[in-house]
Coordinates of C-alpha atoms (C1' of nucleotides) in Angstrom, one line a residue:
Chain A
M22 CA 15.1 -26.8 0.4
G23 CA 15.8 -23.8 2.6
T24 CA 17.7 -22.8 5.7
T25 CA 14.9 -23.5 8.2
T26 CA 14.4 -27.0 6.9
Q27 CA 10.9 -27.5 8.0
P28 CA 9.5 -31.0 7.4
D29 CA 7.9 -29.6 4.3
A30 CA 4.5 -28.5 5.7
V31 CA 3.5 -25.5 3.7
P32 CA 5.9 -24.7 0.9
E33 CA 6.7 -21.1 1.7
P34 CA 7.2 -19.1 -1.4
K35 CA 10.8 -18.4 -2.2
Y36 CA 10.4 -14.7 -2.4
W37 CA 8.7 -14.7 1.0
H38 CA 11.6 -16.5 2.6
L39 CA 14.0 -14.3 0.7
K40 CA 12.3 -11.3 2.1
T41 CA 12.6 -12.3 5.7
V42 CA 16.3 -13.2 5.1
L43 CA 16.9 -9.8 3.6
S44 CA 14.9 -8.1 6.3
D45 CA 17.1 -9.7 9.0
A46 CA 20.2 -8.8 7.1
L47 CA 19.0 -5.2 6.9
D48 CA 18.7 -5.1 10.6
S49 CA 22.0 -6.7 11.5
E50 CA 24.4 -6.0 8.7
F51 CA 23.5 -2.7 7.2
E52 CA 23.5 1.0 8.1
V53 CA 20.8 3.4 7.1
G54 CA 21.7 4.8 3.7
E55 CA 24.0 2.0 2.9
I56 CA 23.8 0.7 -0.6
L57 CA 23.0 -2.9 -1.3
P58 CA 24.7 -5.1 -3.9
N59 CA 22.9 -4.8 -7.2
E60 CA 20.0 -7.0 -8.1
R61 CA 21.9 -9.3 -10.5
D62 CA 24.5 -10.0 -7.9
L63 CA 22.0 -10.5 -5.1
A64 CA 19.9 -12.9 -7.2
A65 CA 23.0 -14.9 -8.1
R66 CA 24.1 -15.0 -4.5
F67 CA 20.8 -16.4 -3.4
G68 CA 20.5 -18.6 -6.4
V69 CA 17.2 -17.3 -7.6
A70 CA 16.0 -15.5 -10.7
R71 CA 16.2 -11.8 -10.7
A72 CA 12.4 -11.6 -10.9
T73 CA 12.1 -13.5 -7.7
L74 CA 14.6 -11.3 -6.0
R75 CA 12.8 -8.3 -7.2
Q76 CA 9.5 -9.6 -5.7
A77 CA 11.1 -9.6 -2.3
L78 CA 12.7 -6.2 -2.8
E79 CA 9.3 -4.8 -3.8
Q80 CA 7.8 -6.0 -0.6
L81 CA 10.6 -4.5 1.4
E82 CA 10.3 -1.2 -0.4
L83 CA 6.5 -1.2 0.2
E84 CA 7.3 -1.6 3.9
G85 CA 9.6 1.4 3.8
R86 CA 12.7 -0.6 4.5
L87 CA 14.3 0.0 1.2
Q88 CA 14.6 2.7 -1.4
R89 CA 15.4 1.9 -5.0
R90 CA 16.4 4.3 -7.6
R91 CA 17.1 3.5 -11.2
G92 CA 20.7 4.1 -12.2
V93 CA 21.8 4.4 -8.6
G94 CA 21.0 1.3 -6.6
T95 CA 19.1 0.0 -3.7
T96 CA 19.7 1.7 -0.4
V97 CA 18.6 1.0 3.2
A98 CA 15.8 3.5 4.0
P99 CA 15.7 5.4 7.3
P100 CA 12.8 4.6 9.7
R101 CA 9.5 6.2 8.8
F102 CA 8.9 9.6 10.3
G103 CA 5.7 10.5 12.0
V104 CA 3.8 13.2 10.1
D105 CA 1.2 15.0 12.1
V106 CA -2.1 15.0 10.3
G107 CA -4.7 15.5 13.0
A108 CA -6.2 18.7 14.2
G109 CA -5.0 18.3 17.7
V110 CA -1.7 18.9 19.4
H111 CA 1.6 17.8 18.2
V112 CA 2.6 14.9 20.3
W113 CA 4.8 12.7 18.3
P114 CA 8.0 14.6 17.7
G115 CA 7.5 16.4 14.4
A116 CA 10.3 17.2 12.1
P117 CA 12.0 20.5 12.7
D118 CA 11.8 21.4 9.1
D119 CA 8.2 20.4 8.5
A120 CA 6.7 22.9 6.2
W121 CA 3.9 23.4 3.6
Q122 CA 4.6 25.2 0.4
T123 CA 1.5 26.8 -1.1
G124 CA 1.1 27.2 -4.8
E125 CA -1.2 29.5 -6.8
C126 CA -4.9 29.4 -6.8
E127 CA -6.7 28.2 -9.9
E128 CA -10.2 27.4 -11.1
T129 CA -10.8 23.7 -11.7
V130 CA -13.5 21.1 -11.9
P131 CA -12.9 18.9 -8.9
P132 CA -13.0 15.1 -9.3
R133 CA -16.4 13.6 -8.9
A134 CA -15.7 12.1 -5.5
V135 CA -14.7 15.6 -4.2
A136 CA -17.7 17.2 -5.7
A137 CA -19.9 14.7 -3.9
L138 CA -18.6 15.9 -0.6
L139 CA -19.0 19.6 -1.3
D140 CA -22.4 20.7 -0.3
A141 CA -22.2 23.9 -2.3
A142 CA -21.0 22.6 -5.6
A143 CA -22.8 20.6 -8.2
D144 CA -21.1 18.0 -10.3
G145 CA -19.1 19.8 -13.0
D146 CA -18.9 23.2 -11.3
E147 CA -15.6 24.9 -11.2
V148 CA -14.2 25.7 -7.8
H149 CA -11.2 27.5 -6.4
S150 CA -8.3 25.1 -5.9
V151 CA -4.8 25.4 -4.5
R152 CA -2.0 22.9 -4.8
R153 CA 0.3 22.6 -1.8
T154 CA 3.4 20.5 -1.1
R155 CA 4.6 19.4 2.2
M156 CA 8.3 19.1 2.8
T157 CA 10.0 17.2 5.6
H158 CA 13.5 16.0 6.1
G159 CA 14.5 17.7 3.0
Q160 CA 12.1 15.8 0.8
P161 CA 8.5 16.2 -0.4
V162 CA 6.3 13.9 1.5
A163 CA 2.9 15.0 0.4
T164 CA 1.0 17.0 -2.1
E165 CA -2.4 18.4 -1.5
L166 CA -5.2 19.8 -3.5
L167 CA -7.6 22.1 -1.7
Y168 CA -11.0 22.7 -3.2
V169 CA -13.2 25.6 -2.1
P170 CA -16.5 26.1 -3.9
R171 CA -17.1 29.7 -4.9
S172 CA -20.3 29.9 -3.0
S173 CA -18.3 29.2 0.2
V174 CA -16.5 32.5 -0.4
P175 CA -18.7 34.7 -2.4
G176 CA -17.4 38.0 -3.8
L177 CA -13.8 37.5 -2.9
P178 CA -11.2 39.7 -4.7
A179 CA -8.9 37.8 -7.0
E180 CA -5.9 39.6 -5.4
T181 CA -6.2 37.6 -2.2
L182 CA -6.2 34.4 -4.1
E183 CA -3.1 35.1 -6.1
E184 CA -1.0 35.9 -3.0
P185 CA -1.1 33.1 -0.5
S186 CA 0.7 33.3 2.8
G187 CA 3.7 32.0 1.0
G188 CA 4.9 29.8 3.7
S189 CA 4.1 26.9 6.0
A190 CA 0.7 26.7 7.5
R191 CA -1.8 24.0 8.4
G192 CA -4.7 23.4 6.1
R193 CA -7.2 25.3 8.2
A194 CA -4.8 28.2 8.5
V195 CA -4.6 28.5 4.8
L196 CA -8.3 28.5 4.5
R197 CA -8.5 31.3 7.0
E198 CA -5.7 33.4 5.4
L199 CA -6.8 32.8 1.9
W200 CA -10.5 32.9 2.2
R201 CA -11.1 34.1 5.8
L202 CA -13.0 30.9 6.5
E203 CA -13.5 30.1 10.2
L204 CA -14.0 26.4 10.7
Q205 CA -15.9 24.4 13.2
G206 CA -14.3 21.1 12.6
Q207 CA -13.1 18.6 10.1
E208 CA -13.4 15.0 9.3
R209 CA -10.7 12.9 7.6
T210 CA -10.5 9.6 5.8
V211 CA -7.4 7.7 5.1
E212 CA -7.0 5.1 2.4
L213 CA -4.4 3.4 0.3
G214 CA -3.9 4.5 -3.2
S215 CA -1.4 4.6 -6.0
A216 CA 0.1 7.9 -7.1
R217 CA -1.2 9.5 -10.2
A218 CA 1.4 10.7 -12.7
D219 CA 1.3 14.4 -11.5
D220 CA 1.4 13.5 -7.8
A221 CA 4.2 11.0 -8.4
R222 CA 6.3 13.7 -10.1
Q223 CA 5.9 16.1 -7.2
L224 CA 6.8 13.4 -4.7
D225 CA 9.8 12.3 -6.7
R226 CA 8.3 8.8 -7.1
L227 CA 7.3 6.7 -10.0
P228 CA 3.7 6.7 -11.1
G229 CA 1.7 4.0 -9.2
A230 CA 3.8 4.3 -6.1
P231 CA 1.9 3.5 -2.9
V232 CA 0.4 6.6 -1.2
L233 CA -1.8 7.3 1.6
V234 CA -4.7 9.5 0.5
V235 CA -6.1 11.7 3.2
T236 CA -9.4 13.3 2.4
T237 CA -10.3 16.2 4.7
R238 CA -13.7 17.7 4.9
Y239 CA -13.7 21.1 6.4
V240 CA -16.9 22.1 8.1
A241 CA -18.3 25.5 9.0
Q242 CA -21.8 26.5 9.8
G243 CA -22.8 22.9 9.5
T244 CA -21.8 22.5 5.9
T245 CA -18.8 21.3 4.1
V246 CA -17.1 24.5 2.9
A247 CA -13.9 22.9 1.6
V248 CA -12.3 19.6 0.8
G249 CA -8.6 18.8 0.8
V250 CA -7.1 15.7 -0.8
S251 CA -3.6 15.0 0.5
T252 CA -1.4 12.4 -1.0
Y253 CA 1.4 11.1 1.3
R254 CA 4.3 8.9 0.4
A255 CA 3.3 5.7 2.0
D256 CA 6.9 4.4 2.2
T257 CA 8.3 7.2 4.3
C258 CA 5.4 8.5 6.3
R259 CA 3.5 7.4 9.3
L260 CA 0.5 9.6 9.8
T261 CA -0.3 10.6 13.3
F262 CA -3.6 11.7 14.7
A263 CA -4.0 13.2 18.1
D264 CA -7.3 14.2 19.5
R265 CA -7.3 16.1 22.8
M266 CA -4.1 14.5 24.0
P267 CA -2.9 15.6 27.4
E268 CA 0.8 16.3 27.1
P269 CA 2.5 13.2 28.3
Q270 CA 5.2 13.9 30.9
A271 CA 8.1 11.6 30.5
A272 CA 7.2 9.6 27.4
A273 CA 7.2 12.6 25.0
A274 CA 10.8 13.4 25.6
E275 CA 12.1 9.9 25.2
S276 CA 13.9 10.4 21.9
T277 CA 15.0 13.2 19.6
P278 CA 13.0 14.0 16.4
S279 CA 13.9 12.0 13.3
E280 CA 15.4 8.8 14.6
R281 CA 12.3 7.0 15.9
E282 CA 11.9 3.4 16.6
R283 CA 10.7 1.4 13.6
A284 CA 7.3 -0.3 13.4
H285 CA 8.3 -3.8 14.3
G286 CA 11.7 -3.7 16.0
G287 CA 14.9 -2.3 14.5
R288 CA 18.4 -2.1 15.7
H289 CA 21.5 -1.1 13.9
R290 CA 24.6 -3.2 14.4
T291 CA 27.3 -3.7 11.8
G292 CA 28.5 -6.8 10.0
A293 CA 29.8 -7.8 6.7
R294 CA 28.0 -10.9 5.4
L295 CA 26.0 -9.3 2.5
S296 CA 28.0 -6.2 2.3
R297 CA 29.8 -5.4 -0.9
R298 CA 31.7 -8.2 -2.6
Chain B
M22 CA 2.4 2.6 -30.1
G23 CA -0.8 2.8 -28.2
T24 CA -4.3 4.1 -28.5
T25 CA -3.6 7.6 -27.4
T26 CA -0.9 8.0 -30.1
Q27 CA 1.1 10.7 -28.5
P28 CA 3.9 12.0 -30.7
D29 CA 6.1 9.6 -28.6
A30 CA 7.1 11.9 -25.8
V31 CA 7.6 9.7 -22.8
P32 CA 7.2 6.0 -23.5
E33 CA 4.5 5.1 -21.0
P34 CA 5.0 1.6 -19.6
K35 CA 2.8 -1.0 -21.2
Y36 CA 1.4 -2.2 -17.9
W37 CA 0.5 1.4 -16.9
H38 CA -1.4 2.0 -20.1
L39 CA -3.0 -1.4 -19.7
K40 CA -4.1 -0.5 -16.2
T41 CA -5.9 2.6 -17.3
V42 CA -7.6 0.8 -20.1
L43 CA -8.7 -1.9 -17.7
S44 CA -9.7 0.7 -15.1
D45 CA -12.0 2.4 -17.6
A46 CA -13.4 -0.9 -18.7
L47 CA -14.1 -1.7 -15.1
D48 CA -16.2 1.4 -14.8
S49 CA -18.1 1.1 -18.0
E50 CA -18.5 -2.5 -18.8
F51 CA -18.6 -4.4 -15.6
E52 CA -20.8 -4.9 -12.6
V53 CA -19.5 -5.3 -9.1
G54 CA -18.9 -8.9 -8.4
E55 CA -18.7 -9.8 -12.1
I56 CA -15.9 -12.1 -13.0
L57 CA -13.3 -11.0 -15.6
P58 CA -11.8 -13.2 -18.3
N59 CA -8.9 -15.2 -17.0
E60 CA -5.4 -13.9 -17.1
R61 CA -4.2 -15.9 -20.1
D62 CA -7.1 -14.8 -22.2
L63 CA -6.8 -11.1 -21.2
A64 CA -3.1 -11.1 -21.9
A65 CA -3.7 -12.6 -25.3
R66 CA -6.4 -10.2 -26.0
F67 CA -4.2 -7.2 -25.2
G68 CA -1.2 -8.7 -26.9
V69 CA 1.0 -8.7 -23.9
A70 CA 2.8 -11.3 -21.8
R71 CA 0.9 -12.6 -18.8
A72 CA 3.4 -11.1 -16.5
T73 CA 2.7 -7.7 -17.9
L74 CA -1.0 -8.2 -17.6
R75 CA -0.5 -9.3 -14.0
Q76 CA 1.5 -6.2 -13.2
A77 CA -1.6 -4.1 -14.2
L78 CA -3.9 -6.3 -12.3
E79 CA -1.8 -6.1 -9.2
Q80 CA -2.0 -2.3 -9.3
L81 CA -5.8 -2.5 -9.6
E82 CA -6.0 -4.9 -6.8
L83 CA -3.9 -2.7 -4.6
E84 CA -6.3 0.1 -5.4
G85 CA -9.2 -2.0 -4.3
R86 CA -10.8 -2.2 -7.7
L87 CA -10.2 -5.9 -8.2
Q88 CA -10.2 -9.0 -6.1
R89 CA -8.3 -12.1 -7.2
R90 CA -8.6 -15.6 -5.8
R91 CA -6.6 -18.5 -7.0
G92 CA -8.7 -21.2 -8.6
V93 CA -11.6 -18.9 -8.9
G94 CA -10.8 -15.9 -10.9
T95 CA -10.6 -12.1 -10.9
T96 CA -13.7 -10.3 -9.8
V97 CA -14.7 -6.6 -9.7
A98 CA -14.5 -5.4 -6.2
P99 CA -17.2 -3.3 -4.5
P100 CA -16.3 0.2 -3.5
R101 CA -14.3 0.6 -0.4
F102 CA -16.4 1.1 2.7
G103 CA -15.6 3.6 5.3
V104 CA -14.6 2.1 8.6
D105 CA -14.8 4.4 11.6
V106 CA -11.5 4.5 13.5
G107 CA -11.6 7.8 15.4
A108 CA -12.7 8.5 18.9
G109 CA -15.4 10.9 17.8
V110 CA -18.8 10.5 16.4
H111 CA -19.8 8.3 13.6
V112 CA -20.3 10.6 10.7
W113 CA -19.7 8.5 7.6
P114 CA -22.3 5.9 7.3
G115 CA -21.0 2.9 9.1
A116 CA -22.0 -0.6 8.2
P117 CA -25.0 -1.9 10.0
D118 CA -23.2 -5.1 10.9
D119 CA -20.0 -3.6 12.0
A120 CA -18.8 -5.5 15.0
W121 CA -15.8 -6.5 17.0
Q122 CA -15.3 -10.0 18.2
T123 CA -13.1 -10.3 21.2
G124 CA -10.9 -13.3 21.9
E125 CA -9.3 -14.5 25.1
C126 CA -6.8 -12.8 27.1
E127 CA -3.2 -14.0 27.2
E128 CA 0.1 -13.1 28.5
T129 CA 2.6 -12.2 25.9
V130 CA 5.8 -10.2 25.3
P131 CA 4.8 -7.3 23.1
P132 CA 6.8 -6.4 20.0
R133 CA 9.6 -4.0 20.7
A134 CA 7.9 -1.1 19.1
V135 CA 4.8 -1.5 21.3
A136 CA 6.9 -1.9 24.5
A137 CA 8.6 1.4 23.6
L138 CA 5.2 3.1 23.8
L139 CA 4.1 1.5 27.0
D140 CA 5.3 3.6 29.9
A141 CA 4.8 0.9 32.4
A142 CA 6.5 -2.0 30.7
A143 CA 10.2 -2.6 30.1
D144 CA 11.4 -4.4 27.1
G145 CA 10.8 -8.1 27.5
D146 CA 8.1 -7.8 30.1
E147 CA 5.0 -9.8 29.7
V148 CA 1.7 -8.0 29.4
H149 CA -1.9 -8.8 29.1
S150 CA -3.0 -9.0 25.5
V151 CA -6.3 -9.6 23.7
R152 CA -6.8 -10.4 20.1
R153 CA -9.9 -9.0 18.5
T154 CA -11.3 -9.2 15.0
R155 CA -13.5 -6.7 13.3
M156 CA -16.2 -7.9 11.0
T157 CA -18.0 -5.8 8.5
H158 CA -20.1 -6.6 5.4
G159 CA -19.8 -10.2 6.3
Q160 CA -16.0 -10.3 6.1
P161 CA -13.1 -9.7 8.5
V162 CA -11.6 -6.3 7.9
A163 CA -9.3 -5.9 10.8
T164 CA -7.5 -7.8 13.5
E165 CA -6.3 -6.1 16.6
L166 CA -3.9 -6.9 19.4
L167 CA -4.5 -4.9 22.6
Y168 CA -1.6 -4.8 25.0
V169 CA -2.1 -3.8 28.6
P170 CA 0.8 -3.9 31.0
R171 CA 0.1 -5.5 34.3
S172 CA 1.0 -2.5 36.3
S173 CA -1.8 -0.6 34.5
V174 CA -4.2 -3.0 36.2
P175 CA -2.6 -4.3 39.4
G176 CA -4.2 -7.1 41.3
L177 CA -7.0 -7.9 38.8
P178 CA -8.8 -11.2 39.2
A179 CA -8.1 -13.6 36.4
E180 CA -11.8 -14.3 36.0
T181 CA -12.5 -10.9 34.5
L182 CA -9.8 -11.4 31.9
E183 CA -11.2 -14.7 30.8
E184 CA -14.7 -13.5 30.2
P185 CA -14.7 -10.5 27.9
S186 CA -17.9 -8.7 27.0
G187 CA -18.3 -11.2 24.3
G188 CA -19.6 -8.9 21.7
S189 CA -19.0 -5.7 19.8
A190 CA -17.4 -2.8 21.5
R191 CA -15.0 -0.1 20.7
G192 CA -11.4 -0.3 22.0
R193 CA -11.9 2.0 24.9
A194 CA -15.1 0.2 25.9
V195 CA -13.2 -3.1 26.0
L196 CA -10.5 -1.5 28.2
R197 CA -13.2 -0.3 30.5
E198 CA -15.1 -3.6 30.7
L199 CA -12.1 -5.8 30.9
W200 CA -9.9 -3.8 33.1
R201 CA -12.0 -1.0 34.4
L202 CA -9.7 1.6 32.8
E203 CA -11.1 5.1 32.4
L204 CA -9.3 6.9 29.6
Q205 CA -8.5 10.5 29.1
G206 CA -7.6 10.3 25.4
Q207 CA -5.9 8.5 22.7
E208 CA -3.5 9.0 19.9
R209 CA -3.3 7.1 16.7
T210 CA -0.8 6.6 13.9
V211 CA -1.6 5.1 10.5
E212 CA 0.9 3.5 8.3
L213 CA 1.1 1.1 5.4
G214 CA 2.4 -2.3 6.1
S215 CA 2.2 -5.8 4.7
A216 CA 0.2 -8.5 6.5
R217 CA 2.1 -11.0 8.6
A218 CA 1.2 -14.6 8.2
D219 CA -1.1 -14.8 11.2
D220 CA -2.9 -11.5 10.4
A221 CA -3.2 -12.5 6.8
R222 CA -4.9 -15.8 7.8
Q223 CA -7.4 -14.0 9.9
L224 CA -8.2 -11.5 7.2
D225 CA -8.6 -14.1 4.6
R226 CA -5.7 -12.7 2.6
L227 CA -2.3 -13.9 1.4
P228 CA 0.7 -13.1 3.5
G229 CA 2.2 -9.8 2.5
A230 CA -1.1 -8.3 1.5
P231 CA -1.2 -4.5 1.9
V232 CA -2.7 -3.4 5.2
L233 CA -3.2 -0.2 7.1
V234 CA -1.7 -0.5 10.5
V235 CA -3.3 1.7 13.1
T236 CA -1.4 2.0 16.4
T237 CA -3.4 3.4 19.2
R238 CA -2.0 4.7 22.4
Y239 CA -4.5 4.9 25.2
V240 CA -3.8 7.5 27.8
A241 CA -5.0 7.8 31.4
Q242 CA -3.5 9.8 34.2
G243 CA -1.0 11.2 31.8
T244 CA 0.6 7.9 31.0
T245 CA 0.1 5.3 28.3
V246 CA -1.8 2.5 29.9
A247 CA -2.5 0.5 26.8
V248 CA -1.5 0.1 23.2
G249 CA -3.6 -1.4 20.4
V250 CA -2.2 -2.4 17.1
S251 CA -5.0 -2.8 14.5
T252 CA -4.4 -4.3 11.1
Y253 CA -6.9 -3.3 8.4
R254 CA -7.3 -4.7 5.0
A255 CA -6.0 -1.9 2.8
D256 CA -7.9 -3.0 -0.3
T257 CA -11.4 -2.9 1.2
C258 CA -11.2 -0.2 3.9
R259 CA -11.2 3.5 4.0
L260 CA -10.5 4.6 7.5
T261 CA -12.4 7.6 8.8
F262 CA -11.5 9.9 11.6
A263 CA -13.9 12.4 13.0
D264 CA -13.0 14.9 15.7
R265 CA -15.8 16.9 17.2
M266 CA -17.8 16.9 14.1
P267 CA -21.1 18.8 14.3
E268 CA -23.7 16.6 12.8
P269 CA -24.1 17.8 9.2
Q270 CA -27.8 18.4 8.4
A271 CA -28.4 17.5 4.9
A272 CA -25.2 16.0 3.7
A273 CA -25.2 13.2 6.2
A274 CA -28.3 11.6 4.8
E275 CA -27.3 11.8 1.2
S276 CA -26.8 8.1 0.6
T277 CA -27.5 4.8 2.2
P278 CA -24.8 2.9 4.1
S279 CA -22.7 0.6 2.0
E280 CA -22.8 1.9 -1.5
R281 CA -20.6 5.0 -1.3
E282 CA -19.0 6.9 -4.1
R283 CA -15.6 5.6 -5.0
A284 CA -12.4 7.6 -4.4
H285 CA -11.9 9.0 -7.8
G286 CA -15.2 8.8 -9.7
G287 CA -17.2 5.6 -10.3
R288 CA -20.4 4.8 -12.1
H289 CA -21.9 1.5 -13.1
R290 CA -23.2 1.2 -16.5
T291 CA -23.3 -2.0 -18.5
G292 CA -21.7 -3.1 -21.7
A293 CA -20.1 -6.0 -23.3
R294 CA -16.7 -5.3 -24.8
L295 CA -14.4 -7.2 -22.5
S296 CA -17.2 -9.3 -21.1
R297 CA -16.9 -13.1 -21.6
R298 CA -16.2 -14.3 -25.1
Chain C
dT23 C1' 38.5 25.6 -15.0
dC24 C1' 34.3 24.4 -16.7
dC25 C1' 31.5 22.0 -19.7
dT26 C1' 29.9 18.3 -22.7
dC27 C1' 29.7 13.8 -24.2
dC28 C1' 30.0 9.0 -23.8
dG29 C1' 30.0 4.6 -21.7
dA30 C1' 29.4 1.7 -17.6
dT31 C1' 26.2 0.6 -14.0
dT32 C1' 21.8 0.0 -12.0
dG33 C1' 17.0 -0.5 -11.6
dG34 C1' 12.6 -0.8 -14.7
dT35 C1' 10.0 -3.2 -18.3
dC36 C1' 8.8 -7.2 -21.1
dT37 C1' 8.7 -11.9 -23.1
dT38 C1' 8.3 -17.0 -23.2
dG39 C1' 7.6 -20.9 -21.0
dA40 C1' 6.9 -24.0 -17.2
dC41 C1' 5.0 -25.9 -13.1
dC42 C1' 2.4 -25.5 -8.6
dA43 C1' -1.7 -24.8 -5.6
dA44 C1' -6.5 -23.6 -4.7
dC45 C1' -10.8 -24.1 -6.3
dT46 C1' -15.0 -25.9 -9.0
dC47 C1' -17.5 -29.0 -11.4
dT48 C1' -18.3 -33.4 -13.3
dT49 C1' -18.3 -38.2 -12.9
dA50 C1' -18.0 -42.4 -10.8
dT51 C1' -19.0 -45.0 -6.7
dG52 C1' -21.0 -46.4 -2.3
Chain D
dC13 C1' -29.0 -39.9 -2.8
dA14 C1' -24.9 -38.6 -0.7
dT15 C1' -20.1 -38.9 -1.1
dA16 C1' -15.5 -39.4 -3.0
dA17 C1' -12.3 -39.3 -6.8
dG18 C1' -10.7 -36.8 -10.8
dA19 C1' -10.1 -33.6 -14.3
dG20 C1' -10.0 -29.0 -15.7
dT21 C1' -9.7 -24.0 -14.7
dT22 C1' -7.7 -20.2 -12.5
dG23 C1' -4.4 -17.4 -10.2
dG24 C1' 0.5 -17.8 -7.8
dT25 C1' 5.4 -18.7 -8.3
dC26 C1' 9.7 -19.2 -10.7
dA27 C1' 13.2 -19.2 -14.4
dA28 C1' 16.3 -17.2 -18.0
dG29 C1' 17.1 -13.8 -21.0
dA30 C1' 16.7 -9.4 -23.5
dC31 C1' 16.3 -4.6 -23.9
dC32 C1' 15.2 0.2 -22.1
dA33 C1' 16.0 4.4 -19.2
dA34 C1' 18.0 7.0 -15.4
dT35 C1' 22.2 8.0 -13.3
dC36 C1' 27.0 8.8 -12.5
dG37 C1' 31.8 9.5 -13.4
dG38 C1' 35.5 10.1 -16.2
dA39 C1' 37.6 11.5 -20.6
dG40 C1' 38.1 15.0 -23.7
dG41 C1' 37.4 19.6 -25.5
dA42 C1' 36.4 24.7 -25.1

DNA sequence: TCCTCCGATTGGTCTTGACCAACTCTTATG
DNA sequence: CATAAGAGTTGGTCAAGACCAATCGGAGGA
């Protein structure tokens, strides 16, 4: 019972089939930013329960194809934008308005996992910490917590800590400006996580939203002098890492910033099958 | 209504509260590999509908804390293991049995997104492609598709293509051995995706399972000569990137391979509150 | 003109109940 | 003793319905 009408080999889940149908429709019949019919209508139109429809929508949202907001509706999300995370050169076109916003410095006890990475801090020790937020395309895409054990920066006047550079800067630049740390290198890990309540609020997402957690270990003099934990919105970001990339000649200029090709194909025609009414 | 008994500020969703309760229980009362009570029991025990319980379990599975298998049960997952992805040195303890398994070379039309990255292939062109699988800790953690346009390796005897190195090797090593390509550098992007049916099968997961998609762009002579698309299980893997990391003296030897600390704290006591019966 | 309030709309949460599919273990059978 | 057939267990899918919470827009009042 479907449109493909296979013999009946493996009964594909309804929501899975629904997802592919919607996905195709998204490509062919909708514009970015366009608003879909509401869930109750869609469910009725496909002859499924709302829960089933929602299962498909959830998948699509996870893939960054949709954006849902309570009280508003479900809209077609723009393609993910590349967010440079590596230490190397910018290669993928970065957003023109990509900027970090640095908060105030505090004294906190870092999470256990962070403490384990810091050579100079025992479990339970308080360390300096700064919260930062990364804005791109007019929206927050990441929050970061930077942890610097006191012993990494002994005898630093509190003044310096209260007055950060105030503007955009890469993590290592902040470490230099705030604490005059000169780094030798860094090491990063990326993993999937779900947003904690505080991070979710800053990212304008609901708690539990999928995020990419980037843990950076800053190294100087052979020891880990700082650790940064960045939380990126997984639905809108594609992290890019470049290590000693020679500037590509032609390929780099192939398209303008924001509107990059999507992960697995993506065109934007127009039509009117699923459109309103 | 809850255990925390806040005044009643923001009514925390039930499944969210449930998730934290379960998460704590996982830390304090269960061993890795232990099997939880079944969903119907758990739901009854917490006085919620099974659907609600499942919402909490889904979150925990997404975070890599649980593993669920139909017909078997829900088990406590081991901590994520770090999987080295960068071009640099191994720093995080890699698994002793980490190995790539290279398949046969075929001729395929790469997905549009890949073609867009390949300088030497127009949309629709066939290119060489090799499927590879990465095994770690006795299970498949990633599948990869390597795309090499013919013009990158003109006039290569088919023999070479049919007989890969047969064993473990990093991506660039494969490119060298298979096609004698010497690379200048590479660039990677990481994004969240959901497993396609074929990848899911290879990863022993259900279609739609969350994966980390690593797209690697191999560069030689200033052009992109190959593109690799790796699909990592997001629930079991933590990708690590190291660029010119100086070997840390003490910190590197702090713990033995597999059993690393978990992302946000994690100890393993024993108890018996939720345990069977 | 500006503001506030209220109601309609939309996605988010939760319940109950049912059946399906993968798996394990027991039991019957050769 | 090995194998096959069932039965029972467990997670996966689906339905139908109810209510909650965020949002937006218009009506009404200052």
